[in-house]
Coordinates of C-alpha atoms and ligand atoms in Angstrom, one line a residue:
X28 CA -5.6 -25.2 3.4
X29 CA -6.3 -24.8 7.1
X30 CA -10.1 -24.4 8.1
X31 CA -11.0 -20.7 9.3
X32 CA -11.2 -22.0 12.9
X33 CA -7.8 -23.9 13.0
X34 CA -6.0 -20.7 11.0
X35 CA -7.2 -18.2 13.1
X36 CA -6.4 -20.4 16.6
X37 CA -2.6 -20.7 15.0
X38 CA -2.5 -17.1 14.6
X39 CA -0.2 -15.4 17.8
X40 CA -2.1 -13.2 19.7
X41 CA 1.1 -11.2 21.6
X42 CA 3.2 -8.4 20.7
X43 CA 6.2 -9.6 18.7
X44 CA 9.2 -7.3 20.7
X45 CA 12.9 -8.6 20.7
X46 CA 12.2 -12.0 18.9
X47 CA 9.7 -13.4 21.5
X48 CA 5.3 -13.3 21.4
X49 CA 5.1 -10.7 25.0
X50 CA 2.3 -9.7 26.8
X51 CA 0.8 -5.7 26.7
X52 CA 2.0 -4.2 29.5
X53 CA -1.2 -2.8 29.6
X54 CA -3.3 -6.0 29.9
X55 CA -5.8 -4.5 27.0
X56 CA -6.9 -6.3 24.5
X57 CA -8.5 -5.9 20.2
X58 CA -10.9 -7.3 19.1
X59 CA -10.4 -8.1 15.2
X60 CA -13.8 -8.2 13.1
X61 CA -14.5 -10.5 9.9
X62 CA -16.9 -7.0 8.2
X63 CA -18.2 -9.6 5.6
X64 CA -20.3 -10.8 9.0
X65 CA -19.2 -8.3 11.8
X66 CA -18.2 -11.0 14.0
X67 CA -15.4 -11.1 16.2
X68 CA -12.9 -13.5 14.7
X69 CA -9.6 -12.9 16.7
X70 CA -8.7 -11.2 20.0
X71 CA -5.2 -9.9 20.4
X72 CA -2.8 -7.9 22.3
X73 CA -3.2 -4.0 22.8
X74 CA 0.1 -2.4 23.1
X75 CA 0.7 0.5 25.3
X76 CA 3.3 3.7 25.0
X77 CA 5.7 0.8 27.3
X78 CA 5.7 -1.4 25.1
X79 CA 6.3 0.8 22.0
X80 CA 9.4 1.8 24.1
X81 CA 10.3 -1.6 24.6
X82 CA 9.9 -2.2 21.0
X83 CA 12.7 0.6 20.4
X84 CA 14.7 -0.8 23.1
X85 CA 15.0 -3.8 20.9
X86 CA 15.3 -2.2 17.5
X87 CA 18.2 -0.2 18.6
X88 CA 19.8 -3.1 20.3
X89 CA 20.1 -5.2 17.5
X90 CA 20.9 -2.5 14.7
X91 CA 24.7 -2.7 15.2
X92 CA 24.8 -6.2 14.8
X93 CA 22.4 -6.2 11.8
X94 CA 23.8 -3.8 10.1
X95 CA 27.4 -6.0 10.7
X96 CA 25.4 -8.6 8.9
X97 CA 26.5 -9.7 5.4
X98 CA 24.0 -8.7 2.9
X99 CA 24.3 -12.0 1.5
X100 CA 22.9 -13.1 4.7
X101 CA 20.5 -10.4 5.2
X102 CA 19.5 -11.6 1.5
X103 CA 19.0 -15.1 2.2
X104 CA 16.8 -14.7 4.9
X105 CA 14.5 -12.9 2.6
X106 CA 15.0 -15.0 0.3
X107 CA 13.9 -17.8 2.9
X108 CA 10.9 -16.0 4.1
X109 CA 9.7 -15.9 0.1
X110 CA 9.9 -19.7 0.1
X111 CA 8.4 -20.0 3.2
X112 CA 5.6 -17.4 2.2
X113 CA 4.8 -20.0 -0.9
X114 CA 4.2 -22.9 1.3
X115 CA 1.6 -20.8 3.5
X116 CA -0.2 -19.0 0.8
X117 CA -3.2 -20.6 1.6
X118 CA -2.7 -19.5 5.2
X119 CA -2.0 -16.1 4.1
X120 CA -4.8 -15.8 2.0
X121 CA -7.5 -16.8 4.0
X122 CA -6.2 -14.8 6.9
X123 CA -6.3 -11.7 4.6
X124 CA -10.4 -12.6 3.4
X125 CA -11.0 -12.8 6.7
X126 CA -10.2 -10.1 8.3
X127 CA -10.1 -7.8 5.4
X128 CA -12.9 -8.7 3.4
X129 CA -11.5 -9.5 -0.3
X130 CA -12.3 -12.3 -1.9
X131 CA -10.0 -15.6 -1.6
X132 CA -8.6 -15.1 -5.6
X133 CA -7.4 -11.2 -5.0
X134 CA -6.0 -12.3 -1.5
X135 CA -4.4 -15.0 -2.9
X136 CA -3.0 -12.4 -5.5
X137 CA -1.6 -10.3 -2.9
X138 CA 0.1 -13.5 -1.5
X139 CA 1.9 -13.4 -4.9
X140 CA 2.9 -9.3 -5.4
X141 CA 3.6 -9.2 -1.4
X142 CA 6.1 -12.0 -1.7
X143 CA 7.9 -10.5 -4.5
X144 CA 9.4 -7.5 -2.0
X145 CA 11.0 -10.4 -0.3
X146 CA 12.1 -11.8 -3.5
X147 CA 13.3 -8.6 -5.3
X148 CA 14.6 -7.2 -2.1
X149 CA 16.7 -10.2 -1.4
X150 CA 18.8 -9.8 -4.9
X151 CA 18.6 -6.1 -4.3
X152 CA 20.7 -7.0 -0.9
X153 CA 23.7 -7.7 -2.7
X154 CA 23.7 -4.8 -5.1
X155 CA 24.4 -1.9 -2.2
X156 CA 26.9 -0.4 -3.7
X157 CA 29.3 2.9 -4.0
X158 CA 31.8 5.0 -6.4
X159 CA 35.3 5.8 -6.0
X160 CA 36.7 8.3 -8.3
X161 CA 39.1 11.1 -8.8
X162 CA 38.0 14.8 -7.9
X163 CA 37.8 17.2 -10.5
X164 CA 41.1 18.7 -9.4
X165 CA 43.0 15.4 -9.3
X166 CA 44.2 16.0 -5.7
X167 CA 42.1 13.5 -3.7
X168 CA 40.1 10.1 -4.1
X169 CA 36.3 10.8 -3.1
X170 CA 34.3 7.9 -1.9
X171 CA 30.9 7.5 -2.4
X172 CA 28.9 5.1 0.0
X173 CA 25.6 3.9 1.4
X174 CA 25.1 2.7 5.1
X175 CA 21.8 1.7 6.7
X176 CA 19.6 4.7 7.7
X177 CA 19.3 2.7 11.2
X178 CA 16.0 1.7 13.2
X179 CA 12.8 2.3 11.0
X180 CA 8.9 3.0 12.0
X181 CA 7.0 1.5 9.9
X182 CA 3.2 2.5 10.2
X183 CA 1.0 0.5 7.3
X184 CA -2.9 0.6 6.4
X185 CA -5.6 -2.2 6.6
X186 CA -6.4 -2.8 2.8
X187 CA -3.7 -4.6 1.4
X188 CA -2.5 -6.4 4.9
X189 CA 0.4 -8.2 3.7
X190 CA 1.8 -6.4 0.4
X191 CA 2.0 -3.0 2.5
X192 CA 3.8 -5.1 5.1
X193 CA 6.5 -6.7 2.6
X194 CA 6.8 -3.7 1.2
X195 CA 8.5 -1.7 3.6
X196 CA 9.9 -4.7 6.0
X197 CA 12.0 -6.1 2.7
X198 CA 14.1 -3.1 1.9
X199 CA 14.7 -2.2 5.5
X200 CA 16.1 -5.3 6.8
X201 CA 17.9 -5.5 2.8
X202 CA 19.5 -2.4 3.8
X203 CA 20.6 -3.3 7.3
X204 CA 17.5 -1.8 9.3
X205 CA 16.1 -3.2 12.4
X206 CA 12.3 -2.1 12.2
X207 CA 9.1 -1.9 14.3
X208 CA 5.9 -1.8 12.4
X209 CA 2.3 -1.3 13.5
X210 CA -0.3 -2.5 11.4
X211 CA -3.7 -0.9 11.3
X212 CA -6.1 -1.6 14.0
X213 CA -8.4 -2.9 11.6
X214 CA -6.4 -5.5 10.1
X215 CA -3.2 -6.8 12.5
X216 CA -3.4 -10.8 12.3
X217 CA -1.7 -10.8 8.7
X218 CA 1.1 -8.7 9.8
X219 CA 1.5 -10.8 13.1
X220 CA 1.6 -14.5 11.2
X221 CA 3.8 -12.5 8.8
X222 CA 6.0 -11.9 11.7
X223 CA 6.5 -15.8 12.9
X224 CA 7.4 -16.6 9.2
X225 CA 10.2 -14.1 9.3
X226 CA 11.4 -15.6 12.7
X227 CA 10.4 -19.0 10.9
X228 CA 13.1 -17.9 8.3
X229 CA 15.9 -17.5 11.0
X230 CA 15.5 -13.4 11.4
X231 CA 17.5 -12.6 14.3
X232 CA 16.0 -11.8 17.7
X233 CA 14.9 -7.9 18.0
X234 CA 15.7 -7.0 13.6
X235 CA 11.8 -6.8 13.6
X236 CA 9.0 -6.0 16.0
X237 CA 5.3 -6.0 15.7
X238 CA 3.5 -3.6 18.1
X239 CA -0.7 -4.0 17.3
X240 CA -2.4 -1.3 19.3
X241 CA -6.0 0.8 19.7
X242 CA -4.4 3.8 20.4
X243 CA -2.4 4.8 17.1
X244 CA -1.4 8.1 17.9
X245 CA -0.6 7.9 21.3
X246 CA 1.7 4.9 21.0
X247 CA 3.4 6.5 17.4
X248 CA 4.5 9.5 18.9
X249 CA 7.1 8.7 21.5
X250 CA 8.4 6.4 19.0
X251 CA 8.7 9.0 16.4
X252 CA 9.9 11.5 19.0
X253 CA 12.9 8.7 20.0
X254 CA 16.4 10.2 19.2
X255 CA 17.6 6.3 18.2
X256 CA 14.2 6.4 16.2
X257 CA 16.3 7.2 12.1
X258 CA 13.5 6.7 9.5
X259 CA 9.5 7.2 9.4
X260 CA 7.7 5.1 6.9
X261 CA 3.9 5.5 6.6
X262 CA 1.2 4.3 4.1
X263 CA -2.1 5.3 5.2
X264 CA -4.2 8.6 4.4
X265 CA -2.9 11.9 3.5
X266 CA -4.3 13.8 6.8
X267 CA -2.6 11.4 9.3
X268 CA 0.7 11.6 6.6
X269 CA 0.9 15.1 6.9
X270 CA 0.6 14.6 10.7
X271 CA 2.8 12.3 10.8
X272 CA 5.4 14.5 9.1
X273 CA 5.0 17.2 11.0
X274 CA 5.8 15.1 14.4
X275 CA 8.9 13.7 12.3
X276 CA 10.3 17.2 11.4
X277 CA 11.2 17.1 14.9
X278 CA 13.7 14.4 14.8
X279 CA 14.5 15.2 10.9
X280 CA 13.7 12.1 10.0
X281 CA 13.9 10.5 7.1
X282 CA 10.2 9.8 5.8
X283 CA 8.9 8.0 3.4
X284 CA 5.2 8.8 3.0
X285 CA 2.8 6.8 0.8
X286 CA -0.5 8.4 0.4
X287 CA -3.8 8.8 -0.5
X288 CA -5.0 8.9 -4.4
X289 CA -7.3 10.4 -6.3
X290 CA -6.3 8.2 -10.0
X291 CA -8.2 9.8 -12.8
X292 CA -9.0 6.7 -16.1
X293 CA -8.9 8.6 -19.0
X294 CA -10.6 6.6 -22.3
X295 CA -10.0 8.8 -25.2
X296 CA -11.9 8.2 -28.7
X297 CA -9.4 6.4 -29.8
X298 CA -9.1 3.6 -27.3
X299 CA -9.5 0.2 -27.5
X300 CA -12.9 -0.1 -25.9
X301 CA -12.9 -3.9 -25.1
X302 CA -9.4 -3.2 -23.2
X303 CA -10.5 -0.3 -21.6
X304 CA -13.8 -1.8 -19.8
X305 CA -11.3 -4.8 -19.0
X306 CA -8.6 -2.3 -17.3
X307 CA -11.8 -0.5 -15.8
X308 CA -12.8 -3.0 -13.7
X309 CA -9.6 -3.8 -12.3
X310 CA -8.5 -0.9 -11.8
X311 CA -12.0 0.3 -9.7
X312 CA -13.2 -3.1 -8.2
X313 CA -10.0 -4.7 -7.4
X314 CA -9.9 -4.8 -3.9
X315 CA -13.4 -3.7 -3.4
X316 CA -12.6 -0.3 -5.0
X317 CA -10.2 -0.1 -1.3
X318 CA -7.1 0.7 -3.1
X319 CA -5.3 4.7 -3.3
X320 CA -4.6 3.4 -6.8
X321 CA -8.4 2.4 -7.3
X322 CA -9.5 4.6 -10.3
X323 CA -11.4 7.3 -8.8
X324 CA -12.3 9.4 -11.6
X325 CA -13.2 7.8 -15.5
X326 CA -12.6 10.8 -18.0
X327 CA -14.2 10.0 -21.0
X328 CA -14.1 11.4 -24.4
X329 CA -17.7 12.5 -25.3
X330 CA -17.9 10.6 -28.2
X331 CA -17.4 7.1 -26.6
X332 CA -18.6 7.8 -22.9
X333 CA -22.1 6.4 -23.3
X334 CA -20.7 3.3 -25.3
X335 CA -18.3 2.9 -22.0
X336 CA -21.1 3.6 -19.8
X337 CA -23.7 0.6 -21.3
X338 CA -20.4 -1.9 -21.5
X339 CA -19.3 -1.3 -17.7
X340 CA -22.4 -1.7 -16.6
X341 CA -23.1 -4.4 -18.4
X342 CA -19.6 -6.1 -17.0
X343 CA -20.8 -5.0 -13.5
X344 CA -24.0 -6.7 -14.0
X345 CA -22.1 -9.8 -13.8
X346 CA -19.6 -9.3 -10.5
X347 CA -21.3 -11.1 -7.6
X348 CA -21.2 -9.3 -4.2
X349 CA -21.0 -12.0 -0.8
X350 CA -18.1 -13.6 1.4
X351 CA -14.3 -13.8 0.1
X352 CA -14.3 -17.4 1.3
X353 CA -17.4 -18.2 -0.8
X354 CA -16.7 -19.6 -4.5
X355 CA -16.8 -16.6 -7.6
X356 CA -16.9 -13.8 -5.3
X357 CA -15.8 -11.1 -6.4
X358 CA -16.6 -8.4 -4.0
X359 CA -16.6 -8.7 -0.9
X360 CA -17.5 -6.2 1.9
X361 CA -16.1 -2.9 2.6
X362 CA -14.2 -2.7 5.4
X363 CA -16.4 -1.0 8.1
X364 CA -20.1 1.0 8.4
X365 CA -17.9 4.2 8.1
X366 CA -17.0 2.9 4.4
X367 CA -20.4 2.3 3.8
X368 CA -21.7 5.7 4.8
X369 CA -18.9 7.4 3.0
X370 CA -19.9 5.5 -0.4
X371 CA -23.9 6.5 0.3
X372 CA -22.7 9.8 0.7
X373 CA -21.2 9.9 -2.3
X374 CA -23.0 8.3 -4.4
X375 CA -26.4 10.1 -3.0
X376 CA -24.3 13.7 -3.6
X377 CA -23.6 13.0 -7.5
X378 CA -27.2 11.7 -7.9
X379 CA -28.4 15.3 -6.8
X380 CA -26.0 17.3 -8.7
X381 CA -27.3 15.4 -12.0
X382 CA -25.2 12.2 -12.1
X383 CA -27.0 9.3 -14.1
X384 CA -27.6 5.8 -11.7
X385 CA -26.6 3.5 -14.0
X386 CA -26.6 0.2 -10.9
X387 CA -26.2 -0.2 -7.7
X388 CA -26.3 3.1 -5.6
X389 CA -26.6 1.2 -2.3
X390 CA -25.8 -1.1 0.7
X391 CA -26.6 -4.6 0.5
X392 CA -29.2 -5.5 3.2
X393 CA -28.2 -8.5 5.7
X394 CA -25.1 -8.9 7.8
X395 CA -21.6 -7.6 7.4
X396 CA -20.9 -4.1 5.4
X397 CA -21.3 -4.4 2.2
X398 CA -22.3 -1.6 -0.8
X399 CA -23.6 -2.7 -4.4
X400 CA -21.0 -2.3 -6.8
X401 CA -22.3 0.9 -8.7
X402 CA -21.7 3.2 -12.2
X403 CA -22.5 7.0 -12.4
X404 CA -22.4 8.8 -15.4
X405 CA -22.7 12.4 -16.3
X406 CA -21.1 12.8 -12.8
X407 CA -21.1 16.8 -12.6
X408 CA -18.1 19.3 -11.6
X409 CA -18.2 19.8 -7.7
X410 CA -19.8 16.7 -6.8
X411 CA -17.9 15.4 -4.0
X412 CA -17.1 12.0 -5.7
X413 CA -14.3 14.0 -7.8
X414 CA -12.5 15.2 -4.9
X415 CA -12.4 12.6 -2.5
X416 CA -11.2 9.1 -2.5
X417 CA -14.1 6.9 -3.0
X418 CA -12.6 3.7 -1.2
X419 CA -15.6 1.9 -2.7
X420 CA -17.1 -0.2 -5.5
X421 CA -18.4 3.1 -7.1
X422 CA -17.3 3.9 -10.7
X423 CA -18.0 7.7 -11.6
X424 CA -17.9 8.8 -15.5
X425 CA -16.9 12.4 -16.5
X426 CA -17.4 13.4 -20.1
X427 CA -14.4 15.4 -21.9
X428 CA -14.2 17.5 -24.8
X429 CA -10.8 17.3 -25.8
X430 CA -6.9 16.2 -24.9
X431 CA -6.6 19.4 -23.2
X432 CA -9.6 19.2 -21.0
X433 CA -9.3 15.5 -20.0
X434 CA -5.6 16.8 -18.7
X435 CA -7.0 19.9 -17.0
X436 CA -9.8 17.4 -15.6
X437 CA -7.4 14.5 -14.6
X438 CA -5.0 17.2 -13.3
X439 CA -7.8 19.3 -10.8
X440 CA -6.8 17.4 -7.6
X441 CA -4.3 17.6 -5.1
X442 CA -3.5 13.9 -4.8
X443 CA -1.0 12.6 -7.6
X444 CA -0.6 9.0 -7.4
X445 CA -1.4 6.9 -10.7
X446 CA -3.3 8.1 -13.7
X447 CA -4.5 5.9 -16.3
X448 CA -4.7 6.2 -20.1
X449 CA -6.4 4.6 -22.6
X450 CA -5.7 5.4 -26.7
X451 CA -3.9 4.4 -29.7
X452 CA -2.2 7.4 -30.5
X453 CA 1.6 6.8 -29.7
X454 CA 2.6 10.2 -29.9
X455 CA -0.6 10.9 -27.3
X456 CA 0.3 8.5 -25.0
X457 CA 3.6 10.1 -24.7
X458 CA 2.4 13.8 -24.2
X459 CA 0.2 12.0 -21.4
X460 CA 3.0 10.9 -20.0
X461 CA 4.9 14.6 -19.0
X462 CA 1.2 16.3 -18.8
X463 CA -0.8 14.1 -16.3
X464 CA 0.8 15.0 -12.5
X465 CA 1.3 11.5 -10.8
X466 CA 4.1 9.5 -10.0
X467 CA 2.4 6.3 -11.8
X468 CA 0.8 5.8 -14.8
X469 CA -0.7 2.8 -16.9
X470 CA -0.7 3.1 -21.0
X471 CA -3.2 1.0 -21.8
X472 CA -3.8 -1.0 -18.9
X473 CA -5.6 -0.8 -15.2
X474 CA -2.5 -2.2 -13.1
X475 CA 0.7 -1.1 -12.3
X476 CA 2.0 -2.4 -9.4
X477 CA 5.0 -4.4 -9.1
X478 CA 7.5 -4.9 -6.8
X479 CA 10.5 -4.1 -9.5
X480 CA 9.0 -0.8 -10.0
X481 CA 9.5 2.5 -7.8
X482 CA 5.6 2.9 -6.5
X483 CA 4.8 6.1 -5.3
X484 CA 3.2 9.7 -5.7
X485 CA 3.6 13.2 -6.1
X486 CA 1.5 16.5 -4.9
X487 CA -0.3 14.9 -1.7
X488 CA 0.0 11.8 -2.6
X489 CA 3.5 11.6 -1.1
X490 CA 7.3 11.3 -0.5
X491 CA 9.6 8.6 -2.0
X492 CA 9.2 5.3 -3.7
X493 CA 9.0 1.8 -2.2
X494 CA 9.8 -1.0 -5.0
X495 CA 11.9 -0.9 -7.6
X496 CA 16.0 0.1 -7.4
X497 CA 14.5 3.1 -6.1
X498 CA 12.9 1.4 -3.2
X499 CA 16.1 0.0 -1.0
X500 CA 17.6 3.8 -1.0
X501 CA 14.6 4.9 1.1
X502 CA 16.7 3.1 3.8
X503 CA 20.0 4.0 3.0
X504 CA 22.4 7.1 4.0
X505 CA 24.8 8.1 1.8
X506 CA 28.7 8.7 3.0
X507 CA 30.9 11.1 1.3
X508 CA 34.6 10.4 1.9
X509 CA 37.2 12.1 0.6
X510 CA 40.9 11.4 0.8
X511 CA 44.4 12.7 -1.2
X512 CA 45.9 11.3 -3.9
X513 CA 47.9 8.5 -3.0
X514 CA 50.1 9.3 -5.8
X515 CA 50.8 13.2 -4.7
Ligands
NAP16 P1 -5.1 5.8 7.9 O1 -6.3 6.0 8.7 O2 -4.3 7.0 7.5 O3 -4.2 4.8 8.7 C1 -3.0 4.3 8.2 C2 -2.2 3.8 9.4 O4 -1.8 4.9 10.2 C3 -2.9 2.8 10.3 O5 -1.9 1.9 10.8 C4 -3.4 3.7 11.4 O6 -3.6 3.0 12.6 C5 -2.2 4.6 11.5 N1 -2.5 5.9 12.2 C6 -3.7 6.6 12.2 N2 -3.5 7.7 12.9 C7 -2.3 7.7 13.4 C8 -1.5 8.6 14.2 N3 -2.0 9.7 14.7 N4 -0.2 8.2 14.5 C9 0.3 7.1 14.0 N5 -0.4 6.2 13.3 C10 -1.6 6.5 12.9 O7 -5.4 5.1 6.5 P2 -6.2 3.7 6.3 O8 -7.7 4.1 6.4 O9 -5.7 2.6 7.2 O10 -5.8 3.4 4.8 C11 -6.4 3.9 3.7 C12 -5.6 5.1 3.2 O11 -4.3 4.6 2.9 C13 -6.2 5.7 1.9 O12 -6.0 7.1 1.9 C14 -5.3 5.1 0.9 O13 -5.2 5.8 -0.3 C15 -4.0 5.0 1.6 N6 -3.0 4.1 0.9 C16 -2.0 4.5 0.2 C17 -1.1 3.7 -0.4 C18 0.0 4.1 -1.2 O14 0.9 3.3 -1.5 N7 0.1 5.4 -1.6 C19 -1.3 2.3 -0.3 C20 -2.4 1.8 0.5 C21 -3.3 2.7 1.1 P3 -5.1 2.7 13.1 O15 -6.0 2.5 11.9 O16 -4.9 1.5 13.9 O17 -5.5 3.9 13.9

């Protein structure tokens, strides 16, 4: 592995606009901060509304000829940029820790799930397919087929760096989509190194473009406002998503929108205990609690809710708070003082509503932004902490009553993204299943993510699926032909 210094001098520090590192037109510059010490670890380009344009100048150029391209092709240099993602995960990871925050093993985790988008979307490449079929009335053929959508905007979010990244860039270019992405603000150097691997695998000049830039909005919009502009696809919060979709309704774009969450944990009195503290914690602390399918909200049967209580906080006695670079980390620091605040807030709103302080409750003293990983139980209806997401190492408990009111409790938000459930009752699982409103939802475990399976949400947690078969038709049209019978 690279030292930190090293790394972050090899990182490119340009826009990445029709297969060359270019200047900002506007001479501006970001400064990128490591928030486990608040230190300025990177200084990069600042694009401008010109160079968005040029970035669409470039995209558009090369869609014809990409979309010419055989999938096989298109596949393989995927399938490249997986291999080539292998040989840098150390690279990867550390860039991630640093500029994110998350300790070295998650980051190195992401390394793994990002890379399988390029993996599952390289094999998925191939399998673009159609139907050809007689009408019901026998007098004409009807052809069914899929072409790319065209030039994509890809907008992703600052907590998971490269897997958002992967995610949308894979099954675009599968598809036979040029792209421009802009990654967050907060966190652009994975996305640019990301960027050089692709053009490392033999990506042809302009099929991808990298525009980092301090003024989000005003650089999106002429971009999503671009006739040659086809598809929007955004991860990010649900306020700048619904934004976002209102400037694309313009254009009727095709969107994909990946939002916030809101996951409700429900443990019923039935569950496996031991395997519901072990989903618990990796479900709320992974990634520093910074994930939309974090568990927000843990609805516990009555019964069991103070035995969960005593064993989280036992398990949380034991994480260890400090650098992601530093040996058995496990959290590391949220991503900005905002994050902190919000978490204090929280936290300091249950306490007064009646919410038990089982540990932590707030920041850690000393440099960089970091909150103490904390359990509330007894957490109240109305306090704050059930409404919003979190986006912190902050694990609130909710007592239920019964099958009905942990729905009705896991069900009182507008977000819809993953739900968790914990019991041995088959035919209870199942029910869960149709009852709980999300697009996700783990039986009996505190994961779910994986790059064969169609991620997504549903009430405001968003549009359309990324992963999975599913995930490749976000950036496909389907073509209706229809033609006599040949035989008539
Ligand atoms: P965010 O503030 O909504 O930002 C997401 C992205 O949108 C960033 O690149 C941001 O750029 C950009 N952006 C903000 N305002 C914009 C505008 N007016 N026009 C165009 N782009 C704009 O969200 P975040 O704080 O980065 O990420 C956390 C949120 O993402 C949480 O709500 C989380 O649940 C959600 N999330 C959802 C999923 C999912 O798959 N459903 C996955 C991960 C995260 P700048 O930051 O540079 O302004």
């Amino acid at each position: 592995m690279q030292d930190e210094a090293s790394l972050l001098a090899s990182i490119p520090n340009q826009l990445f606009i029709g297969g060359e590192w270019v200047d900002s037109t506007s001479g501006r510059t970001i400064d990128v901060i490591d928030p486990s010490t608040g230190r300025v670890i990177k200084t990069i380009a600042d694009a401008s509304v010109e160079d968005g344009a040029r970035a669409m100048d470039a995209a558009s150029a090369a869609q014809e000829s990409w979309a010419a391209t055989a999938p096989r092709v298109r596949g393989e240099i995927l399938r490249k940029a997986f291999d080539l993602l292998q040989e840098r995960a150390d690279d990867f990871a550390l860039l991630m820790t640093l500029e994110m925050g998350k300790p070295l093993a998650e980051a190195r985790g992401e390394v793994a799930y990002g890379g399988e988008f390029l993996r599952w979307f390289s094999e998925e490449a191939v399998r673009i397919s159609g139907r050809y079929g007689s009408n019901p009335e026998g007098t004409g053929r009807m052809i069914v087929t899929h072409l790319p959508v065209g030039p994509s905007f890809l907008i992703t979010p600052w907590n998971f760096p490269l897997a958002m990244a992967t995610r949308k860039i894979a099954p675009a270019l599968a598809a036979g989509c040029t792209a421009i992405i802009k990654p967050a603000e907060l966190t652009p150097l994975t996305t640019l190194l990301f960027a050089q691997l692709l053009k490392d695998a033999g990506l042809p000049d302009g099929v991808l473009g990298v525009i980092t830039t301090s003024a989000s909005g005003e650089v999106s919009a002429p971009i999503i406002a671009d006739p040659r502009l086809r598809k929007l696809s955004f991860t990010g919060s649900t306020p700048v998503g619904v934004r976002l979709l209102k400037q694309a309704a313009d254009g009727v774009l095709r969107t994909s929108m990946e939002l916030g969450g809101n996951a409700p944990f429900i443990v019923f009195e039935d569950a496996d205990l031991d395997r519901a503290v072990e989903g618990a914690m990796q479900a709320k602390f992974r990634n520093i609690g910074q994930a939309c399918t974090a568990a927000n909200r843990f609805i516990v049967h009555e019964s069991v809710a103070e035995e969960f209580a005593t064993r989280v906080t036992a398990a949380v006695a034991a994480l260890k708070v400090g650098r992601g670079t530093e040996a058995g980390i496990t959290i590391g620091p949220l991503i900005n003082e905002a994050a902190v605040d919000k978490a204090q807030s929280l936290v300091d709103d249950a306490v007064s509503r009646g919410a038990e302080l089982r540990a932590g409750g707030k920041r850690v003293t000393g440099d960089g932004t970091f909150f103490e990983p904390t359990v509330l139980s007894g957490v109240t209806a109305g306090s704050e902490i059930l409404s919003q997401e979190i986006f912190g190492p902050v694990l609130a408990i909710v007592p239920f009553t019964d099958e009905a009111d942990a729905v009705a409790k896991a069900n009182d938000t507008q977000y819809g993204l993953v739900g968790y459930v914990y019991t041995r009752d088959l035919a209870r699982g199942q029910r869960l299943i149709e009852s709980l409103q999300t697009g996700m939802m783990g039986l009996n475990v505190g994961v779910v993510s994986n790059a064969a399976a169609p991620f997504g949400g549903v009430k405001q947690s968003g549009l359309g699926r990324e992963g999975g078969a599913e995930g490749i038709g976000e950036y496909l049209e389907t073509k209706y032909v229809l033609t006599p019978n040949p035989f008539a």
